Coordinates of C-alpha atoms in Angstrom, one line a residue:
M1 CA -3.1 70.0 70.8
T2 CA 0.5 68.9 71.0
S3 CA 1.1 66.2 73.6
F4 CA 3.8 66.8 76.2
F5 CA 5.0 63.2 75.9
T6 CA 5.4 63.4 72.1
D7 CA 7.2 66.9 71.9
E8 CA 10.7 66.4 70.5
S9 CA 12.0 70.0 70.5
A10 CA 13.9 69.5 73.8
A11 CA 15.7 66.5 72.4
I12 CA 17.2 68.7 69.7
E13 CA 18.3 71.6 72.0
I14 CA 20.2 69.4 74.5
P15 CA 22.9 67.9 72.1
I16 CA 23.5 71.5 70.7
R17 CA 24.1 73.0 74.2
L18 CA 26.3 70.0 75.2
L19 CA 28.5 70.6 72.1
V20 CA 28.8 74.3 72.8
Y21 CA 29.9 73.4 76.4
V22 CA 32.5 70.8 75.2
I23 CA 33.9 73.4 72.6
L24 CA 34.3 76.1 75.3
T25 CA 35.9 73.7 77.7
F26 CA 38.5 72.6 75.2
A27 CA 39.1 76.3 74.3
I28 CA 39.7 77.2 78.0
V29 CA 42.1 74.3 78.5
A30 CA 44.0 75.2 75.3
V31 CA 44.4 78.8 76.4
T32 CA 45.6 77.6 79.8
I33 CA 48.1 75.3 78.3
I34 CA 49.4 77.9 75.9
G35 CA 49.6 80.5 78.8
F36 CA 51.6 78.1 81.1
S37 CA 53.9 77.3 78.1
H38 CA 54.9 81.0 78.1
I39 CA 54.7 81.6 81.8
Y40 CA 56.8 78.6 83.0
P41 CA 60.0 79.6 81.2
G42 CA 59.7 83.1 82.7
M43 CA 59.3 81.5 86.1
T44 CA 62.4 79.5 85.6
A45 CA 64.3 82.6 84.6
N46 CA 63.1 84.4 87.6
I47 CA 64.1 81.6 89.9
M48 CA 67.6 81.4 88.6
E49 CA 68.2 85.2 88.4
K50 CA 67.0 85.6 92.0
Q51 CA 69.3 82.8 93.2
I52 CA 72.3 84.1 91.2
G53 CA 71.6 87.6 92.4
E54 CA 71.8 86.3 96.0
I55 CA 75.0 84.5 95.2
K56 CA 76.6 87.6 93.7
V57 CA 75.9 89.6 96.8
T58 CA 77.4 86.8 99.0
L59 CA 80.5 86.5 96.9
D60 CA 81.0 90.3 96.8
A61 CA 80.8 90.4 100.6
M62 CA 83.3 87.6 101.0
Q63 CA 86.0 89.4 99.1
N64 CA 86.6 91.7 102.1
G65 CA 87.3 88.8 104.5
G66 CA 90.4 86.8 105.4
S67 CA 92.0 84.2 103.1
R68 CA 93.5 80.8 103.8
N69 CA 97.1 80.3 102.7
L70 CA 96.9 77.4 100.2
I71 CA 100.6 76.3 100.9
D72 CA 100.7 76.6 104.7
P73 CA 98.9 73.5 106.1
D74 CA 98.5 75.3 109.5
S75 CA 96.9 78.5 108.0
P76 CA 93.6 79.3 109.6
G77 CA 90.5 79.0 107.3
G78 CA 89.4 81.8 105.1
N79 CA 86.1 83.7 105.0
I80 CA 83.6 80.9 104.2
R81 CA 80.0 80.8 103.3
T82 CA 77.5 77.9 102.5
I83 CA 74.7 78.4 99.9
I84 CA 71.7 76.2 99.1
I85 CA 70.9 76.2 95.3
T86 CA 67.8 74.8 93.6
I87 CA 68.1 73.8 89.9
P88 CA 64.8 73.5 88.1
D89 CA 64.0 70.7 85.6
E90 CA 64.3 73.0 82.6
V91 CA 67.9 74.1 83.4
D92 CA 70.7 72.3 81.6
F93 CA 73.6 73.5 83.8
L94 CA 74.7 76.1 86.2
A95 CA 78.5 77.0 86.0
F96 CA 80.6 79.1 88.3
G97 CA 83.8 80.7 86.8
S98 CA 83.7 79.5 83.2
D99 CA 81.5 78.5 80.3
P100 CA 81.4 74.8 79.9
D101 CA 79.8 75.1 76.4
P102 CA 81.5 77.9 74.6
D103 CA 80.7 76.4 71.2
N104 CA 77.1 76.0 72.1
D105 CA 76.7 72.5 70.9
L106 CA 75.0 71.4 74.1
N107 CA 78.0 69.0 74.8
L108 CA 79.8 70.0 78.0
T109 CA 82.7 67.6 77.5
N110 CA 84.2 68.7 74.2
T111 CA 85.4 72.3 74.9
P112 CA 88.1 73.1 72.2
E113 CA 91.5 74.2 73.3
G114 CA 92.3 77.9 73.3
V115 CA 88.7 79.0 73.4
I116 CA 87.9 81.9 75.8
T117 CA 85.7 80.3 78.4
G118 CA 85.9 83.0 81.2
R119 CA 88.5 83.9 83.8
G120 CA 86.6 83.1 87.0
N121 CA 84.4 86.1 87.5
V122 CA 81.3 84.9 85.7
I123 CA 78.3 82.7 86.2
F124 CA 76.6 80.9 83.4
Y125 CA 73.3 78.9 83.3
S126 CA 71.5 77.4 80.3
S127 CA 67.8 76.3 79.9
V128 CA 65.9 74.8 77.1
K129 CA 63.6 77.9 76.6
N130 CA 65.9 80.7 77.5
G131 CA 69.2 79.6 76.1
K132 CA 72.6 80.4 77.8
I133 CA 72.8 83.4 80.0
G134 CA 76.1 84.8 81.5
I135 CA 76.1 87.0 84.6
P136 CA 79.4 88.8 85.1
L137 CA 80.8 89.2 88.7
N138 CA 83.0 91.9 90.0
D139 CA 86.7 91.9 88.8
G140 CA 87.9 91.0 92.2
T141 CA 86.1 87.7 92.3
E142 CA 88.0 84.7 90.9
I143 CA 86.0 81.4 91.4
R144 CA 88.0 78.1 91.2
E145 CA 87.0 74.4 91.5
G146 CA 88.3 72.8 94.7
L147 CA 90.0 69.5 95.2
F148 CA 90.0 67.8 98.6
E149 CA 93.6 66.7 99.2
N150 CA 95.5 65.7 102.3
G151 CA 92.7 66.8 104.5
R152 CA 92.1 70.2 103.1
W153 CA 90.6 71.9 100.0
V154 CA 93.1 73.2 97.4
V155 CA 92.7 74.6 93.9
N156 CA 92.1 71.8 91.4
E157 CA 94.8 72.2 88.8
I158 CA 95.6 69.6 86.1
G159 CA 98.3 70.2 83.5
G160 CA 98.7 73.9 84.4
K161 CA 94.9 74.5 83.9
Q162 CA 92.4 75.5 86.6
Y163 CA 88.6 74.8 86.4
G164 CA 85.2 76.2 87.2
V165 CA 82.4 74.3 88.9
V166 CA 79.5 73.0 86.8
I167 CA 76.2 71.6 88.2
S168 CA 74.3 69.7 85.5
G169 CA 71.4 68.0 87.1
K170 CA 68.1 69.1 88.7
G171 CA 67.7 69.2 92.5
N172 CA 69.0 70.9 95.6
Y173 CA 72.7 71.5 96.0
E174 CA 74.7 72.8 99.1
L175 CA 77.8 74.7 97.9
T176 CA 80.5 75.9 100.2
F177 CA 82.7 78.9 99.1
E178 CA 85.9 79.9 100.8
M179 CA 88.5 82.7 100.3
V180 CA 91.9 81.3 99.7
Y181 CA 95.4 82.8 98.8
D182 CA 98.2 81.4 96.7
P183 CA 101.5 83.1 97.9
L184 CA 103.4 81.8 94.9
T185 CA 101.3 83.7 92.4
G186 CA 99.9 86.4 94.7
E187 CA 96.3 85.4 93.6
R188 CA 93.2 85.3 95.8
Y189 CA 90.5 82.8 94.8
T190 CA 86.9 82.1 95.9
L191 CA 87.3 78.3 96.2
V192 CA 84.3 76.1 95.8
H193 CA 84.4 72.9 98.0
M194 CA 83.4 70.7 95.1
T195 CA 85.0 68.7 92.3
D196 CA 82.9 67.9 89.2
D197 CA 83.9 65.5 86.3
L198 CA 83.4 68.0 83.4
N199 CA 86.8 69.8 83.5
A200 CA 85.4 73.1 82.4
Y201 CA 88.7 75.0 82.2
I202 CA 89.2 78.6 83.0
N203 CA 91.1 80.7 80.5
P204 CA 92.0 83.8 82.5
Y205 CA 93.6 85.6 79.5
D206 CA 92.0 88.0 77.2
P207 CA 94.3 88.6 74.2
Q208 CA 92.9 92.1 73.8
V209 CA 94.0 93.3 77.1
L210 CA 97.0 95.6 77.0
P211 CA 99.4 95.8 80.0
N212 CA 99.6 98.9 82.1
N213 CA 101.6 98.0 85.1
L214 CA 103.8 95.3 86.7
W215 CA 102.8 93.3 89.7
I216 CA 105.6 91.6 91.6
S217 CA 105.6 89.2 94.5
V218 CA 108.2 87.1 96.3
Y219 CA 108.0 83.8 98.1
P220 CA 108.9 83.1 100.9
T221 CA 108.8 86.7 102.1
S222 CA 112.0 86.1 104.3
L223 CA 115.1 84.0 104.0
P224 CA 118.4 83.5 105.8
A225 CA 121.5 85.3 104.8
D226 CA 123.5 82.2 104.1
G227 CA 124.1 83.0 100.4
L228 CA 122.6 79.6 99.5
T229 CA 118.8 79.8 100.2
Y230 CA 116.7 81.2 97.4
A231 CA 113.4 83.0 97.3
D232 CA 111.3 83.1 94.1
V233 CA 110.3 86.4 92.5
F234 CA 107.2 86.5 90.3
I235 CA 106.2 89.3 87.9
S236 CA 102.9 89.6 86.1
L237 CA 101.6 92.1 83.5
K238 CA 98.3 93.7 84.5
D239 CA 95.9 96.1 82.8
K240 CA 94.5 99.2 84.4
K241 CA 91.8 97.2 86.2
G242 CA 94.4 94.8 87.5
R243 CA 93.4 92.0 85.1
D244 CA 96.0 89.6 83.6
A245 CA 97.5 90.9 80.4
P246 CA 98.9 87.8 78.6
V247 CA 101.4 89.6 76.3
D248 CA 104.5 87.7 75.3
R249 CA 108.0 89.0 74.9
V250 CA 107.7 92.1 77.1
R251 CA 111.2 93.1 78.4
I252 CA 111.5 93.5 82.2
N253 CA 114.4 94.9 84.1
L254 CA 114.8 93.4 87.7
S255 CA 116.9 94.9 90.5
A256 CA 117.4 94.4 94.1
S257 CA 118.8 96.7 96.8
I258 CA 120.3 93.7 98.7
G259 CA 121.0 90.2 97.3
N260 CA 122.0 88.5 94.1
L261 CA 119.3 87.9 91.4
S262 CA 119.5 84.9 89.2
L263 CA 118.2 87.1 86.2
Q264 CA 118.0 90.8 85.8
N265 CA 116.7 91.0 82.2
L266 CA 113.6 88.9 81.7
M267 CA 111.1 88.3 78.9
T268 CA 107.4 87.5 79.5
V269 CA 105.6 84.4 78.5
K270 CA 101.8 84.9 78.5
G271 CA 102.4 87.9 80.7
K272 CA 104.5 86.1 83.3
A273 CA 108.1 86.1 84.2
S274 CA 110.1 84.9 87.2
A275 CA 113.6 85.0 88.8
R276 CA 115.3 83.9 92.1
I277 CA 117.3 85.8 94.7
R278 CA 119.6 84.9 97.5
S279 CA 121.9 86.9 99.8
D280 CA 124.8 86.6 102.3
I281 CA 123.9 90.1 103.6
A282 CA 121.1 90.7 106.1
G283 CA 118.6 93.5 105.9
T284 CA 115.5 94.4 103.9
S285 CA 115.8 94.2 100.2
M286 CA 113.6 96.2 97.9
I287 CA 113.1 94.3 94.6
T288 CA 111.9 96.4 91.7
A289 CA 110.6 95.4 88.2
T290 CA 110.5 98.0 85.4
S291 CA 109.6 98.0 81.8
P292 CA 109.5 100.9 79.3
G293 CA 105.9 102.4 79.2
L294 CA 104.6 100.4 82.1
N295 CA 104.2 101.5 85.7
P296 CA 106.9 99.7 87.8
G297 CA 106.2 97.3 90.6
S298 CA 108.2 96.6 93.8
V299 CA 108.2 94.2 96.8
H300 CA 110.2 93.9 100.0
L301 CA 112.1 90.8 101.1
T302 CA 113.4 90.3 104.6
I303 CA 116.8 88.7 104.8
I304 CA 117.7 87.4 108.3
P305 CA 121.2 86.8 109.5
V306 CA 122.0 83.2 109.9
P307 CA 121.9 82.2 113.6
I308 CA 125.2 81.7 115.2
I309 CA 125.2 78.5 117.3
L310 CA 127.9 77.8 119.9
E311 CA 127.6 74.2 120.8
F312 CA 129.1 73.1 124.2
N313 CA 127.3 70.2 125.8
R314 CA 129.5 70.5 128.9
W315 CA 129.2 71.2 132.7
I316 CA 130.5 74.3 134.5
Y317 CA 131.4 73.1 138.0
N318 CA 133.1 76.1 139.7
E319 CA 133.6 79.8 139.4
D320 CA 137.2 79.5 138.2
E321 CA 136.3 77.8 134.9
G322 CA 134.1 78.9 132.1
L323 CA 133.2 77.8 128.6
N324 CA 134.8 79.9 125.8
G325 CA 134.0 80.2 122.0
Q326 CA 134.6 82.3 118.9
F327 CA 132.4 83.4 116.2
F328 CA 132.3 85.8 113.3
T329 CA 129.6 88.4 112.2
S330 CA 129.6 89.6 108.6
Q331 CA 127.9 93.0 109.4
D332 CA 126.8 95.2 112.2
S333 CA 123.6 93.8 113.6
N334 CA 121.4 93.5 116.7
Y335 CA 121.4 90.0 118.1
T336 CA 119.3 88.2 120.6
I337 CA 121.3 85.8 122.8
S338 CA 119.6 82.7 124.2
F339 CA 120.8 79.9 126.4
T340 CA 119.8 76.2 126.3
G341 CA 120.7 74.0 129.3
Y342 CA 119.8 73.5 133.0
G343 CA 121.2 73.7 136.5
T344 CA 121.6 71.8 139.7
K345 CA 120.6 73.4 143.1
F346 CA 122.1 73.6 146.6
S347 CA 119.4 73.3 149.3
V348 CA 119.6 73.5 153.1
P349 CA 116.5 72.7 155.2
L350 CA 115.0 75.7 156.9
L351 CA 117.6 78.0 155.2
G352 CA 116.6 77.9 151.5
T353 CA 117.6 76.8 148.1
W354 CA 120.2 78.2 145.8
W355 CA 120.4 77.8 142.0
P356 CA 123.4 78.7 139.9
D357 CA 123.9 82.2 138.3
A358 CA 125.3 82.1 134.7
S359 CA 127.1 85.2 133.3
I360 CA 127.7 85.9 129.6
E361 CA 130.6 88.0 128.2
I362 CA 131.3 88.9 124.6
D363 CA 134.7 90.6 123.8
G364 CA 135.3 91.0 127.6
V365 CA 132.1 93.0 128.2
K366 CA 129.5 91.4 130.6
L367 CA 126.1 91.4 128.8
A368 CA 123.9 89.7 131.3
E369 CA 123.6 87.4 134.4
E370 CA 120.7 85.1 134.7
R371 CA 119.7 82.5 137.4
I372 CA 119.4 79.0 136.0
D373 CA 116.5 77.9 138.2
F374 CA 115.4 74.8 136.4
G375 CA 116.6 71.2 136.6
S376 CA 115.7 70.1 133.1
N377 CA 116.6 71.2 129.6
R378 CA 115.1 74.7 128.8
T379 CA 115.8 77.6 126.4
I380 CA 115.7 81.1 127.8
T381 CA 116.5 84.5 126.3
F382 CA 119.6 85.9 128.0
S383 CA 120.0 89.4 126.6
Q384 CA 120.3 91.5 123.4
A385 CA 123.3 93.1 122.0
R386 CA 124.5 95.1 119.0
L387 CA 127.7 93.6 117.6
P388 CA 129.9 95.0 114.9
A389 CA 131.1 93.0 111.9
G390 CA 134.3 90.9 112.7
D391 CA 135.6 88.2 115.0
H392 CA 134.2 88.0 118.6
H393 CA 135.2 86.1 121.8
F394 CA 132.5 84.5 123.9
N395 CA 132.5 83.3 127.5
I396 CA 129.9 81.8 129.8
S397 CA 130.7 81.3 133.5
L398 CA 129.2 80.3 136.9
K399 CA 129.0 83.1 139.5
N400 CA 127.8 81.4 142.7
D401 CA 129.3 78.0 143.3
K402 CA 127.9 76.4 146.4
Y403 CA 128.8 72.8 147.3
F404 CA 128.4 70.5 150.4
P405 CA 128.3 66.7 150.4
F406 CA 124.8 65.3 150.6
V407 CA 123.3 68.7 150.5
G408 CA 123.7 69.9 146.9
D409 CA 125.9 71.6 144.4
T410 CA 125.2 74.6 142.1
N411 CA 126.5 73.5 138.6
I412 CA 125.4 74.5 135.1
Y413 CA 125.1 72.2 132.1
V414 CA 125.3 74.3 128.9
V415 CA 123.9 72.7 125.7
N416 CA 124.4 75.7 123.5
V417 CA 124.2 79.4 123.2
V418 CA 122.5 80.9 120.1
L419 CA 122.8 84.4 118.7
S420 CA 119.9 85.3 116.4
W421 CA 118.5 88.4 114.7

């Protein structure tokens, strides 16, 4: 009979079972590792695509909002949104507006000159497993890198180039986007309140785009009719979708219904051309740009008559005297007449107070009479009148002189009278 204490069959089975368990455990761990190696890149792609999708929706919605004037420091802020973005470990960069690595050499600082990098309406991201992916935005979206300057954000422009924004490190980022407007070029941008150090320039030009129409703008939109002050006129070639068409040597004819243009025959450089306009005649000028085979463009410029200022800095003490002046108008126009000065009063206890009344006449015709019931310098609108072109005579007089020693006197001090459009 076999002794229980001397039976060695169990000693053989235990190492075999242990070996099987170890092999199965290693197999399960290996399969898990391989599975995660395939799943994690997909998770990274899903995270980025979800975030970029949300950003696209936000940027599209912003385009319908107001824009801040980049030149006017007092302009109210544009439509603005702040977005939190998470960059996973596997993502090399996330770029707004341009491709910081167009030559795909994984170096974000050596972009060759003249390479098409994007024109502002694209988002790029790159990861080790998925490579570089570009997500186009709507044509109306133009993203630009911002620069904080003199207390406000402006478009970062160096050497005539503008830039996109590049994030090249893992972690959470808070990005603020704002709609802005450049009146000099007529362009609207989605400005990112951020400046990076990579200088990923934006090349807005596609050499394959053919021009279809002319866009024209003017800055400022109004100017005085002094024959000296200029406004700048900008012309751009655009394709059917409103994109820049950087075609050289396209002839453009420029005309204006009022005013003198510095150039009437222009030639484009990279799809752009410009001229200047001035005028000594007031009115609304329609400036038109035409070119054979292209849809024309036009813009309106308001030309305001130069204010006529009659300086006096004198008193009117009684009704027999008045202040006289002469002026000339170059065309028939409607004028607003304003008075700057003050009065002195005549006051009797229990009876009341009297202020001086001022009367204005032009060419012998009384236009208005106003009470000057203020004792310190003030400007008031007196009246409006339509005056023909030519020479005119002006008179301002006192109509209710009252005087008594130690009681008061109704006098008028006239600083000036201004006729404006």
